[in-house]
JSON list of C-alpha atoms in Angstrom, two decimals:
[
{"chain": "A", "resi": 1116, "resn": "UNK", "atom": "CA", "xyz": [-0.28, -0.14, 0.08]},
{"chain": "A", "resi": 1117, "resn": "UNK", "atom": "CA", "xyz": [2.92, 2.49, -0.40]},
{"chain": "A", "resi": 1118, "resn": "UNK", "atom": "CA", "xyz": [1.28, 4.42, -3.07]},
{"chain": "A", "resi": 1119, "resn": "UNK", "atom": "CA", "xyz": [-2.11, 5.16, -0.79]},
{"chain": "A", "resi": 1120, "resn": "UNK", "atom": "CA", "xyz": [-0.01, 5.81, 2.41]},
{"chain": "A", "resi": 1121, "resn": "UNK", "atom": "CA", "xyz": [2.11, 8.53, 0.11]},
{"chain": "A", "resi": 1122, "resn": "UNK", "atom": "CA", "xyz": [-1.42, 10.16, -1.44]},
{"chain": "A", "resi": 1123, "resn": "UNK", "atom": "CA", "xyz": [-2.64, 10.57, 2.18]},
{"chain": "A", "resi": 1124, "resn": "UNK", "atom": "CA", "xyz": [0.62, 11.60, 3.27]},
{"chain": "A", "resi": 1125, "resn": "UNK", "atom": "CA", "xyz": [0.49, 14.07, 0.44]},
{"chain": "A", "resi": 1126, "resn": "UNK", "atom": "CA", "xyz": [-2.96, 15.44, 1.82]},
{"chain": "A", "resi": 1127, "resn": "UNK", "atom": "CA", "xyz": [-1.60, 15.93, 5.18]},
{"chain": "A", "resi": 1128, "resn": "UNK", "atom": "CA", "xyz": [1.31, 17.45, 4.17]},
{"chain": "A", "resi": 1129, "resn": "UNK", "atom": "CA", "xyz": [-0.11, 19.89, 1.32]},
{"chain": "A", "resi": 1130, "resn": "UNK", "atom": "CA", "xyz": [-3.37, 20.97, 4.02]},
{"chain": "A", "resi": 1131, "resn": "UNK", "atom": "CA", "xyz": [-0.74, 22.28, 6.76]},
{"chain": "A", "resi": 1132, "resn": "UNK", "atom": "CA", "xyz": [1.59, 23.65, 4.27]},
{"chain": "A", "resi": 1133, "resn": "UNK", "atom": "CA", "xyz": [-1.23, 25.87, 2.40]},
{"chain": "A", "resi": 1134, "resn": "UNK", "atom": "CA", "xyz": [-2.08, 26.97, 6.54]},
{"chain": "A", "resi": 1135, "resn": "UNK", "atom": "CA", "xyz": [1.07, 28.02, 6.80]},
{"chain": "A", "resi": 1136, "resn": "UNK", "atom": "CA", "xyz": [1.27, 29.61, 3.57]},
{"chain": "A", "resi": 1137, "resn": "UNK", "atom": "CA", "xyz": [-2.07, 31.34, 3.75]},
{"chain": "A", "resi": 1138, "resn": "UNK", "atom": "CA", "xyz": [-1.92, 34.24, 1.99]},
{"chain": "A", "resi": 1139, "resn": "UNK", "atom": "CA", "xyz": [1.50, 34.03, 0.68]},
{"chain": "A", "resi": 1140, "resn": "UNK", "atom": "CA", "xyz": [-0.42, 31.40, -1.56]},
{"chain": "A", "resi": 1141, "resn": "UNK", "atom": "CA", "xyz": [-0.98, 34.00, -4.63]},
{"chain": "A", "resi": 1142, "resn": "UNK", "atom": "CA", "xyz": [-3.81, 33.56, -6.93]},
{"chain": "A", "resi": 1143, "resn": "UNK", "atom": "CA", "xyz": [-0.99, 33.64, -10.10]},
{"chain": "A", "resi": 1144, "resn": "UNK", "atom": "CA", "xyz": [1.32, 30.59, -8.04]},
{"chain": "A", "resi": 1145, "resn": "UNK", "atom": "CA", "xyz": [-2.13, 28.62, -7.43]},
{"chain": "A", "resi": 1146, "resn": "UNK", "atom": "CA", "xyz": [-2.87, 29.15, -11.15]},
{"chain": "A", "resi": 1147, "resn": "UNK", "atom": "CA", "xyz": [0.95, 28.09, -11.96]},
{"chain": "A", "resi": 1148, "resn": "UNK", "atom": "CA", "xyz": [0.33, 24.66, -10.30]},
{"chain": "A", "resi": 1149, "resn": "UNK", "atom": "CA", "xyz": [-3.24, 24.17, -11.11]},
{"chain": "A", "resi": 1150, "resn": "UNK", "atom": "CA", "xyz": [-1.74, 24.26, -14.82]},
{"chain": "A", "resi": 1151, "resn": "UNK", "atom": "CA", "xyz": [1.12, 22.15, -14.72]},
{"chain": "A", "resi": 1152, "resn": "UNK", "atom": "CA", "xyz": [-0.99, 19.22, -12.96]},
{"chain": "A", "resi": 1153, "resn": "UNK", "atom": "CA", "xyz": [-3.93, 19.94, -15.94]},
{"chain": "A", "resi": 1154, "resn": "UNK", "atom": "CA", "xyz": [-0.85, 19.12, -18.69]},
{"chain": "A", "resi": 1155, "resn": "UNK", "atom": "CA", "xyz": [0.67, 15.53, -16.31]},
{"chain": "A", "resi": 1156, "resn": "UNK", "atom": "CA", "xyz": [-2.89, 14.50, -15.46]},
{"chain": "A", "resi": 1157, "resn": "UNK", "atom": "CA", "xyz": [-3.93, 14.99, -19.74]},
{"chain": "A", "resi": 1158, "resn": "UNK", "atom": "CA", "xyz": [-0.41, 13.57, -20.98]},
{"chain": "A", "resi": 1159, "resn": "UNK", "atom": "CA", "xyz": [-0.59, 10.88, -18.04]},
{"chain": "A", "resi": 1160, "resn": "UNK", "atom": "CA", "xyz": [-3.75, 9.88, -19.67]},
{"chain": "A", "resi": 1161, "resn": "UNK", "atom": "CA", "xyz": [-2.40, 10.19, -22.92]},
{"chain": "A", "resi": 1162, "resn": "UNK", "atom": "CA", "xyz": [0.14, 7.59, -22.38]},
{"chain": "A", "resi": 1163, "resn": "UNK", "atom": "CA", "xyz": [-1.80, 4.96, -20.51]},
{"chain": "A", "resi": 1164, "resn": "UNK", "atom": "CA", "xyz": [-4.26, 4.67, -23.25]},
{"chain": "A", "resi": 1165, "resn": "UNK", "atom": "CA", "xyz": [-1.62, 4.64, -26.33]},
{"chain": "A", "resi": 1166, "resn": "UNK", "atom": "CA", "xyz": [0.59, 2.05, -24.09]},
{"chain": "A", "resi": 1167, "resn": "UNK", "atom": "CA", "xyz": [-2.53, -0.54, -23.52]},
{"chain": "A", "resi": 1168, "resn": "UNK", "atom": "CA", "xyz": [-4.65, 0.34, -27.11]},
{"chain": "A", "resi": 1169, "resn": "UNK", "atom": "CA", "xyz": [-1.97, -2.17, -28.94]},
{"chain": "A", "resi": 1170, "resn": "UNK", "atom": "CA", "xyz": [-1.94, -4.53, -26.92]},
{"chain": "A", "resi": 1171, "resn": "UNK", "atom": "CA", "xyz": [-5.63, -5.11, -26.59]},
{"chain": "A", "resi": 1172, "resn": "UNK", "atom": "CA", "xyz": [-7.40, -7.74, -27.99]},
{"chain": "A", "resi": 1173, "resn": "UNK", "atom": "CA", "xyz": [-10.79, -6.09, -27.96]},
{"chain": "A", "resi": 1174, "resn": "UNK", "atom": "CA", "xyz": [-9.83, -2.57, -29.36]},
{"chain": "A", "resi": 1175, "resn": "UNK", "atom": "CA", "xyz": [-13.33, -1.30, -29.09]},
{"chain": "A", "resi": 1176, "resn": "UNK", "atom": "CA", "xyz": [-14.66, -1.81, -25.35]},
{"chain": "A", "resi": 1177, "resn": "UNK", "atom": "CA", "xyz": [-12.98, 1.18, -24.46]},
{"chain": "A", "resi": 1178, "resn": "UNK", "atom": "CA", "xyz": [-15.46, 2.87, -26.76]},
{"chain": "A", "resi": 1179, "resn": "UNK", "atom": "CA", "xyz": [-18.01, 1.32, -25.70]},
{"chain": "A", "resi": 1180, "resn": "UNK", "atom": "CA", "xyz": [-17.71, 1.78, -22.16]},
{"chain": "A", "resi": 1181, "resn": "UNK", "atom": "CA", "xyz": [-17.23, 5.27, -22.01]},
{"chain": "A", "resi": 1182, "resn": "UNK", "atom": "CA", "xyz": [-20.76, 5.40, -24.11]},
{"chain": "A", "resi": 1183, "resn": "UNK", "atom": "CA", "xyz": [-22.85, 3.00, -21.92]},
{"chain": "A", "resi": 1184, "resn": "UNK", "atom": "CA", "xyz": [-21.25, 4.46, -18.72]},
{"chain": "A", "resi": 1185, "resn": "UNK", "atom": "CA", "xyz": [-21.65, 8.27, -19.47]},
{"chain": "A", "resi": 1186, "resn": "UNK", "atom": "CA", "xyz": [-25.58, 7.57, -20.64]},
{"chain": "A", "resi": 1187, "resn": "UNK", "atom": "CA", "xyz": [-25.41, 5.95, -16.98]},
{"chain": "A", "resi": 1188, "resn": "UNK", "atom": "CA", "xyz": [-23.76, 8.42, -15.01]},
{"chain": "A", "resi": 1189, "resn": "UNK", "atom": "CA", "xyz": [-25.95, 11.05, -16.75]},
{"chain": "A", "resi": 1190, "resn": "UNK", "atom": "CA", "xyz": [-28.88, 9.52, -15.88]},
{"chain": "A", "resi": 1191, "resn": "UNK", "atom": "CA", "xyz": [-28.08, 9.43, -12.32]},
{"chain": "A", "resi": 1192, "resn": "UNK", "atom": "CA", "xyz": [-26.58, 12.77, -12.34]},
{"chain": "A", "resi": 1193, "resn": "UNK", "atom": "CA", "xyz": [-23.13, 11.57, -10.34]},
{"chain": "A", "resi": 1194, "resn": "UNK", "atom": "CA", "xyz": [-22.04, 15.17, -11.10]},
{"chain": "A", "resi": 1195, "resn": "UNK", "atom": "CA", "xyz": [-24.94, 16.88, -9.77]},
{"chain": "A", "resi": 1196, "resn": "UNK", "atom": "CA", "xyz": [-24.58, 14.52, -6.76]},
{"chain": "A", "resi": 1197, "resn": "UNK", "atom": "CA", "xyz": [-21.28, 15.63, -5.88]},
{"chain": "A", "resi": 1198, "resn": "UNK", "atom": "CA", "xyz": [-22.76, 19.21, -6.05]},
{"chain": "A", "resi": 1199, "resn": "UNK", "atom": "CA", "xyz": [-25.73, 18.49, -3.32]},
{"chain": "A", "resi": 1200, "resn": "UNK", "atom": "CA", "xyz": [-24.43, 16.26, -0.92]},
{"chain": "A", "resi": 1201, "resn": "UNK", "atom": "CA", "xyz": [-21.46, 19.22, -0.79]},
{"chain": "A", "resi": 1202, "resn": "UNK", "atom": "CA", "xyz": [-24.49, 21.57, -0.55]},
{"chain": "A", "resi": 1203, "resn": "UNK", "atom": "CA", "xyz": [-25.86, 19.53, 2.24]},
{"chain": "A", "resi": 1204, "resn": "UNK", "atom": "CA", "xyz": [-22.82, 19.56, 4.25]},
{"chain": "A", "resi": 1205, "resn": "UNK", "atom": "CA", "xyz": [-21.75, 23.40, 3.27]},
{"chain": "A", "resi": 1206, "resn": "UNK", "atom": "CA", "xyz": [-23.48, 24.28, 6.91]},
{"chain": "A", "resi": 1207, "resn": "UNK", "atom": "CA", "xyz": [-19.99, 25.83, 8.13]},
{"chain": "A", "resi": 1208, "resn": "UNK", "atom": "CA", "xyz": [-17.07, 26.86, 6.17]},
{"chain": "A", "resi": 1209, "resn": "UNK", "atom": "CA", "xyz": [-15.07, 23.56, 7.03]},
{"chain": "A", "resi": 1210, "resn": "UNK", "atom": "CA", "xyz": [-17.73, 21.77, 6.36]},
{"chain": "A", "resi": 1211, "resn": "UNK", "atom": "CA", "xyz": [-18.33, 22.69, 3.67]},
{"chain": "A", "resi": 1212, "resn": "UNK", "atom": "CA", "xyz": [-13.80, 22.18, 1.95]},
{"chain": "A", "resi": 1213, "resn": "UNK", "atom": "CA", "xyz": [-13.99, 18.69, 3.87]},
{"chain": "A", "resi": 1214, "resn": "UNK", "atom": "CA", "xyz": [-16.99, 17.19, 1.63]},
{"chain": "A", "resi": 1215, "resn": "UNK", "atom": "CA", "xyz": [-15.63, 19.24, -1.13]},
{"chain": "A", "resi": 1216, "resn": "UNK", "atom": "CA", "xyz": [-11.31, 17.88, -0.20]},
{"chain": "A", "resi": 1217, "resn": "UNK", "atom": "CA", "xyz": [-12.68, 13.87, 0.57]},
{"chain": "A", "resi": 1218, "resn": "UNK", "atom": "CA", "xyz": [-14.85, 14.06, -3.36]},
{"chain": "A", "resi": 1219, "resn": "UNK", "atom": "CA", "xyz": [-12.38, 15.87, -4.65]},
{"chain": "A", "resi": 1220, "resn": "UNK", "atom": "CA", "xyz": [-8.84, 13.02, -3.78]},
{"chain": "A", "resi": 1221, "resn": "UNK", "atom": "CA", "xyz": [-11.65, 10.38, -3.61]},
{"chain": "A", "resi": 1222, "resn": "UNK", "atom": "CA", "xyz": [-13.74, 9.92, -6.65]},
{"chain": "A", "resi": 1223, "resn": "UNK", "atom": "CA", "xyz": [-11.56, 9.91, -9.52]},
{"chain": "A", "resi": 1224, "resn": "UNK", "atom": "CA", "xyz": [-10.84, 7.98, -11.51]},
{"chain": "A", "resi": 1225, "resn": "UNK", "atom": "CA", "xyz": [-6.91, 8.15, -10.61]},
{"chain": "A", "resi": 1226, "resn": "UNK", "atom": "CA", "xyz": [-7.58, 7.28, -7.16]},
{"chain": "A", "resi": 1227, "resn": "UNK", "atom": "CA", "xyz": [-10.20, 3.87, -8.43]},
{"chain": "A", "resi": 1228, "resn": "UNK", "atom": "CA", "xyz": [-8.23, 2.74, -10.68]},
{"chain": "A", "resi": 1229, "resn": "UNK", "atom": "CA", "xyz": [-4.94, 3.48, -8.47]},
{"chain": "A", "resi": 1230, "resn": "UNK", "atom": "CA", "xyz": [-5.53, 1.23, -5.72]},
{"chain": "A", "resi": 1231, "resn": "UNK", "atom": "CA", "xyz": [-6.33, -1.95, -8.29]},
{"chain": "A", "resi": 1232, "resn": "UNK", "atom": "CA", "xyz": [-2.65, -1.38, -10.18]},
{"chain": "A", "resi": 1233, "resn": "UNK", "atom": "CA", "xyz": [-1.13, -1.13, -6.63]},
{"chain": "A", "resi": 1234, "resn": "UNK", "atom": "CA", "xyz": [-2.14, -4.51, -5.47]},
{"chain": "A", "resi": 1235, "resn": "UNK", "atom": "CA", "xyz": [-2.25, -6.39, -9.22]},
{"chain": "A", "resi": 1236, "resn": "UNK", "atom": "CA", "xyz": [0.71, -5.24, -10.87]},
{"chain": "A", "resi": 1237, "resn": "UNK", "atom": "CA", "xyz": [2.86, -2.93, -8.12]},
{"chain": "A", "resi": 1238, "resn": "UNK", "atom": "CA", "xyz": [2.47, 0.05, -9.95]},
{"chain": "A", "resi": 1239, "resn": "UNK", "atom": "CA", "xyz": [1.91, 2.97, -8.25]},
{"chain": "A", "resi": 1240, "resn": "UNK", "atom": "CA", "xyz": [2.14, 5.68, -11.34]},
{"chain": "A", "resi": 1241, "resn": "UNK", "atom": "CA", "xyz": [-1.58, 6.44, -10.65]},
{"chain": "A", "resi": 1242, "resn": "UNK", "atom": "CA", "xyz": [-1.44, 7.01, -6.64]},
{"chain": "A", "resi": 1243, "resn": "UNK", "atom": "CA", "xyz": [1.83, 9.41, -6.79]},
{"chain": "A", "resi": 1244, "resn": "UNK", "atom": "CA", "xyz": [-0.03, 11.17, -9.66]},
{"chain": "A", "resi": 1245, "resn": "UNK", "atom": "CA", "xyz": [-2.77, 11.62, -7.77]},
{"chain": "A", "resi": 1246, "resn": "UNK", "atom": "CA", "xyz": [-0.43, 12.83, -4.82]},
{"chain": "A", "resi": 1247, "resn": "UNK", "atom": "CA", "xyz": [1.02, 14.94, -6.76]},
{"chain": "A", "resi": 1248, "resn": "UNK", "atom": "CA", "xyz": [-2.55, 16.36, -7.96]},
{"chain": "A", "resi": 1249, "resn": "UNK", "atom": "CA", "xyz": [-3.94, 16.27, -4.07]},
{"chain": "A", "resi": 1250, "resn": "UNK", "atom": "CA", "xyz": [-0.64, 17.78, -2.39]},
{"chain": "A", "resi": 1251, "resn": "UNK", "atom": "CA", "xyz": [-1.11, 21.27, -4.36]},
{"chain": "A", "resi": 1252, "resn": "UNK", "atom": "CA", "xyz": [-5.11, 21.33, -4.18]},
{"chain": "A", "resi": 1253, "resn": "UNK", "atom": "CA", "xyz": [-5.17, 20.90, -0.54]},
{"chain": "A", "resi": 1254, "resn": "UNK", "atom": "CA", "xyz": [-2.52, 23.39, -0.26]},
{"chain": "A", "resi": 1255, "resn": "UNK", "atom": "CA", "xyz": [-5.33, 25.37, -1.81]},
{"chain": "A", "resi": 1256, "resn": "UNK", "atom": "CA", "xyz": [-7.61, 23.84, 0.85]},
{"chain": "A", "resi": 1257, "resn": "UNK", "atom": "CA", "xyz": [-5.15, 24.75, 3.85]},
{"chain": "A", "resi": 1258, "resn": "UNK", "atom": "CA", "xyz": [-5.20, 28.22, 3.18]},
{"chain": "A", "resi": 1259, "resn": "UNK", "atom": "CA", "xyz": [-9.32, 28.26, 2.61]},
{"chain": "A", "resi": 1260, "resn": "UNK", "atom": "CA", "xyz": [-10.10, 26.25, 5.81]},
{"chain": "A", "resi": 1261, "resn": "UNK", "atom": "CA", "xyz": [-6.65, 26.40, 7.87]},
{"chain": "A", "resi": 1262, "resn": "UNK", "atom": "CA", "xyz": [-5.27, 21.84, 9.09]},
{"chain": "A", "resi": 1263, "resn": "UNK", "atom": "CA", "xyz": [-8.31, 20.87, 10.08]},
{"chain": "A", "resi": 1264, "resn": "UNK", "atom": "CA", "xyz": [-8.65, 20.34, 6.37]},
{"chain": "A", "resi": 1265, "resn": "UNK", "atom": "CA", "xyz": [-6.22, 17.00, 6.85]},
{"chain": "A", "resi": 1266, "resn": "UNK", "atom": "CA", "xyz": [-9.04, 14.97, 7.82]},
{"chain": "A", "resi": 1267, "resn": "UNK", "atom": "CA", "xyz": [-9.34, 14.01, 4.14]},
{"chain": "A", "resi": 1268, "resn": "UNK", "atom": "CA", "xyz": [-6.09, 12.02, 4.97]},
{"chain": "A", "resi": 1269, "resn": "UNK", "atom": "CA", "xyz": [-7.48, 9.30, 6.50]},
{"chain": "A", "resi": 1270, "resn": "UNK", "atom": "CA", "xyz": [-11.13, 9.27, 4.81]},
{"chain": "A", "resi": 1271, "resn": "UNK", "atom": "CA", "xyz": [-8.73, 8.65, 1.50]},
{"chain": "A", "resi": 1272, "resn": "UNK", "atom": "CA", "xyz": [-6.75, 6.39, 3.38]},
{"chain": "A", "resi": 1273, "resn": "UNK", "atom": "CA", "xyz": [-9.93, 3.46, 4.12]},
{"chain": "A", "resi": 1274, "resn": "UNK", "atom": "CA", "xyz": [-11.46, 4.18, 1.04]},
{"chain": "A", "resi": 1275, "resn": "UNK", "atom": "CA", "xyz": [-8.02, 3.90, -1.03]},
{"chain": "A", "resi": 1276, "resn": "UNK", "atom": "CA", "xyz": [-7.10, 0.59, 1.59]},
{"chain": "A", "resi": 1277, "resn": "UNK", "atom": "CA", "xyz": [-10.75, -0.63, 0.97]},
{"chain": "A", "resi": 1278, "resn": "UNK", "atom": "CA", "xyz": [-10.43, -0.58, -3.24]},
{"chain": "A", "resi": 1279, "resn": "UNK", "atom": "CA", "xyz": [-7.15, -2.55, -2.68]},
{"chain": "A", "resi": 1280, "resn": "UNK", "atom": "CA", "xyz": [-8.12, -5.28, -0.20]},
{"chain": "A", "resi": 1281, "resn": "UNK", "atom": "CA", "xyz": [-10.71, -5.65, -2.91]},
{"chain": "A", "resi": 1282, "resn": "UNK", "atom": "CA", "xyz": [-8.68, -6.46, -5.59]},
{"chain": "A", "resi": 1283, "resn": "UNK", "atom": "CA", "xyz": [-5.78, -8.57, -3.41]},
{"chain": "A", "resi": 1284, "resn": "UNK", "atom": "CA", "xyz": [-9.17, -11.14, -3.18]},
{"chain": "A", "resi": 1285, "resn": "UNK", "atom": "CA", "xyz": [-10.10, -10.80, -6.88]},
{"chain": "A", "resi": 1286, "resn": "UNK", "atom": "CA", "xyz": [-6.98, -11.29, -8.16]},
{"chain": "A", "resi": 1287, "resn": "UNK", "atom": "CA", "xyz": [-7.73, -14.17, -9.67]},
{"chain": "A", "resi": 1288, "resn": "UNK", "atom": "CA", "xyz": [-9.99, -12.36, -12.28]},
{"chain": "A", "resi": 1289, "resn": "UNK", "atom": "CA", "xyz": [-8.01, -9.03, -12.76]},
{"chain": "A", "resi": 1290, "resn": "UNK", "atom": "CA", "xyz": [-5.63, -10.81, -15.54]},
{"chain": "A", "resi": 1291, "resn": "UNK", "atom": "CA", "xyz": [-3.80, -9.10, -17.89]},
{"chain": "A", "resi": 1292, "resn": "UNK", "atom": "CA", "xyz": [-7.04, -9.03, -19.98]},
{"chain": "A", "resi": 1293, "resn": "UNK", "atom": "CA", "xyz": [-8.90, -6.87, -17.84]},
{"chain": "A", "resi": 1294, "resn": "UNK", "atom": "CA", "xyz": [-6.22, -4.67, -16.44]},
{"chain": "A", "resi": 1295, "resn": "UNK", "atom": "CA", "xyz": [-5.22, -3.55, -19.81]},
{"chain": "A", "resi": 1296, "resn": "UNK", "atom": "CA", "xyz": [-8.30, -2.65, -20.74]},
{"chain": "A", "resi": 1297, "resn": "UNK", "atom": "CA", "xyz": [-9.36, -1.12, -17.45]},
{"chain": "A", "resi": 1298, "resn": "UNK", "atom": "CA", "xyz": [-6.54, 1.02, -18.21]},
{"chain": "A", "resi": 1299, "resn": "UNK", "atom": "CA", "xyz": [-7.44, 2.00, -21.57]},
{"chain": "A", "resi": 1300, "resn": "UNK", "atom": "CA", "xyz": [-10.69, 3.32, -19.92]},
{"chain": "A", "resi": 1301, "resn": "UNK", "atom": "CA", "xyz": [-8.88, 4.98, -16.91]},
{"chain": "A", "resi": 1302, "resn": "UNK", "atom": "CA", "xyz": [-6.84, 6.60, -18.98]},
{"chain": "A", "resi": 1303, "resn": "UNK", "atom": "CA", "xyz": [-9.10, 8.86, -21.17]},
{"chain": "A", "resi": 1304, "resn": "UNK", "atom": "CA", "xyz": [-11.07, 9.31, -17.95]},
{"chain": "A", "resi": 1305, "resn": "UNK", "atom": "CA", "xyz": [-7.93, 11.06, -16.55]},
{"chain": "A", "resi": 1306, "resn": "UNK", "atom": "CA", "xyz": [-6.99, 12.54, -19.33]},
{"chain": "A", "resi": 1307, "resn": "UNK", "atom": "CA", "xyz": [-10.64, 14.21, -19.48]},
{"chain": "A", "resi": 1308, "resn": "UNK", "atom": "CA", "xyz": [-9.71, 15.36, -16.41]},
{"chain": "A", "resi": 1309, "resn": "UNK", "atom": "CA", "xyz": [-6.52, 16.82, -17.42]},
{"chain": "A", "resi": 1310, "resn": "UNK", "atom": "CA", "xyz": [-8.17, 18.82, -20.31]},
{"chain": "A", "resi": 1311, "resn": "UNK", "atom": "CA", "xyz": [-11.35, 19.93, -17.23]},
{"chain": "A", "resi": 1312, "resn": "UNK", "atom": "CA", "xyz": [-8.32, 21.71, -15.10]},
{"chain": "A", "resi": 1313, "resn": "UNK", "atom": "CA", "xyz": [-6.18, 23.18, -17.99]},
{"chain": "A", "resi": 1314, "resn": "UNK", "atom": "CA", "xyz": [-10.46, 24.73, -19.11]},
{"chain": "A", "resi": 1315, "resn": "UNK", "atom": "CA", "xyz": [-9.99, 23.34, -22.56]},
{"chain": "A", "resi": 1316, "resn": "UNK", "atom": "CA", "xyz": [-13.02, 20.98, -22.53]},
{"chain": "A", "resi": 1317, "resn": "UNK", "atom": "CA", "xyz": [-14.48, 21.48, -19.58]},
{"chain": "A", "resi": 1318, "resn": "UNK", "atom": "CA", "xyz": [-16.74, 17.76, -18.64]},
{"chain": "A", "resi": 1319, "resn": "UNK", "atom": "CA", "xyz": [-18.50, 16.10, -16.12]},
{"chain": "A", "resi": 1320, "resn": "UNK", "atom": "CA", "xyz": [-15.81, 13.63, -15.56]},
{"chain": "A", "resi": 1321, "resn": "UNK", "atom": "CA", "xyz": [-17.66, 12.15, -12.43]},
{"chain": "A", "resi": 1322, "resn": "UNK", "atom": "CA", "xyz": [-20.74, 11.62, -14.71]},
{"chain": "A", "resi": 1323, "resn": "UNK", "atom": "CA", "xyz": [-17.96, 8.63, -16.98]},
{"chain": "A", "resi": 1324, "resn": "UNK", "atom": "CA", "xyz": [-17.05, 7.20, -14.12]},
{"chain": "A", "resi": 1325, "resn": "UNK", "atom": "CA", "xyz": [-19.59, 4.27, -15.16]},
{"chain": "A", "resi": 1326, "resn": "UNK", "atom": "CA", "xyz": [-17.58, 3.80, -18.11]},
{"chain": "A", "resi": 1327, "resn": "UNK", "atom": "CA", "xyz": [-14.69, 2.44, -15.42]},
{"chain": "A", "resi": 1328, "resn": "UNK", "atom": "CA", "xyz": [-17.35, -0.76, -15.18]},
{"chain": "A", "resi": 1329, "resn": "UNK", "atom": "CA", "xyz": [-17.19, -1.49, -18.35]},
{"chain": "A", "resi": 1330, "resn": "UNK", "atom": "CA", "xyz": [-14.23, -4.00, -18.74]},
{"chain": "A", "resi": 1331, "resn": "UNK", "atom": "CA", "xyz": [-15.29, -5.39, -15.69]},
{"chain": "A", "resi": 1332, "resn": "UNK", "atom": "CA", "xyz": [-18.88, -6.37, -16.64]},
{"chain": "A", "resi": 1333, "resn": "UNK", "atom": "CA", "xyz": [-17.75, -8.02, -20.35]},
{"chain": "A", "resi": 1334, "resn": "UNK", "atom": "CA", "xyz": [-15.08, -10.17, -19.05]},
{"chain": "A", "resi": 1335, "resn": "UNK", "atom": "CA", "xyz": [-17.33, -10.85, -15.82]},
{"chain": "A", "resi": 1336, "resn": "UNK", "atom": "CA", "xyz": [-20.34, -11.78, -18.23]},
{"chain": "A", "resi": 1337, "resn": "UNK", "atom": "CA", "xyz": [-17.71, -13.79, -20.81]},
{"chain": "A", "resi": 1338, "resn": "UNK", "atom": "CA", "xyz": [-16.89, -16.08, -17.58]},
{"chain": "A", "resi": 1339, "resn": "UNK", "atom": "CA", "xyz": [-20.27, -17.20, -16.66]},
{"chain": "A", "resi": 1340, "resn": "UNK", "atom": "CA", "xyz": [-21.14, -18.14, -20.31]},
{"chain": "A", "resi": 1341, "resn": "UNK", "atom": "CA", "xyz": [-17.61, -20.19, -20.36]},
{"chain": "A", "resi": 1342, "resn": "UNK", "atom": "CA", "xyz": [-16.77, -17.52, -23.23]},
{"chain": "A", "resi": 1343, "resn": "UNK", "atom": "CA", "xyz": [-13.25, -16.39, -21.05]}
]
């Protein structure tokens, strides 16, 4: 769980550093850091897609997953639910900051796919990238809401830890084929998040998260039918 430990640590460090710097973290510096993280996420997503697409046995599966996942996400209005949940806990400034921070660090594709790759492949790239993004995010949140924002780190640790343990228990299912297809979909979502951060293309990436279920359901269905 090295990646999760690093990710949790960067949230705590970012929140503490932001609370110390406060107004010293000027808007131009925030914008510069955000742009850097946006470029990093975009190119990591593209690199992940390119790397795995050449090895895919089902090169159109990610397209179907994104299409169906996007429709499901829109039907469930996950992005709207995110907004309403934040508003529900916005009775105080701190609660609003915490709810926003928790959802931001837990509900991204990096935070979901990262622990799976960490558990099955020993690859912490996604979690280290997520840690860097969270460090910048929580510096900003720490400057706005104070050191209590670091409590989000405990929630992230439990969230990613549960995914890590679940993936380890289902190691027999998450074969190289499954991880390849899952990584392609995840790479697209990561790139989409990066473009949103850069304000190049505004995308409700939360509504695309169900796309990650596409490869899982595909291979589960093939297994049940005795095709895989």
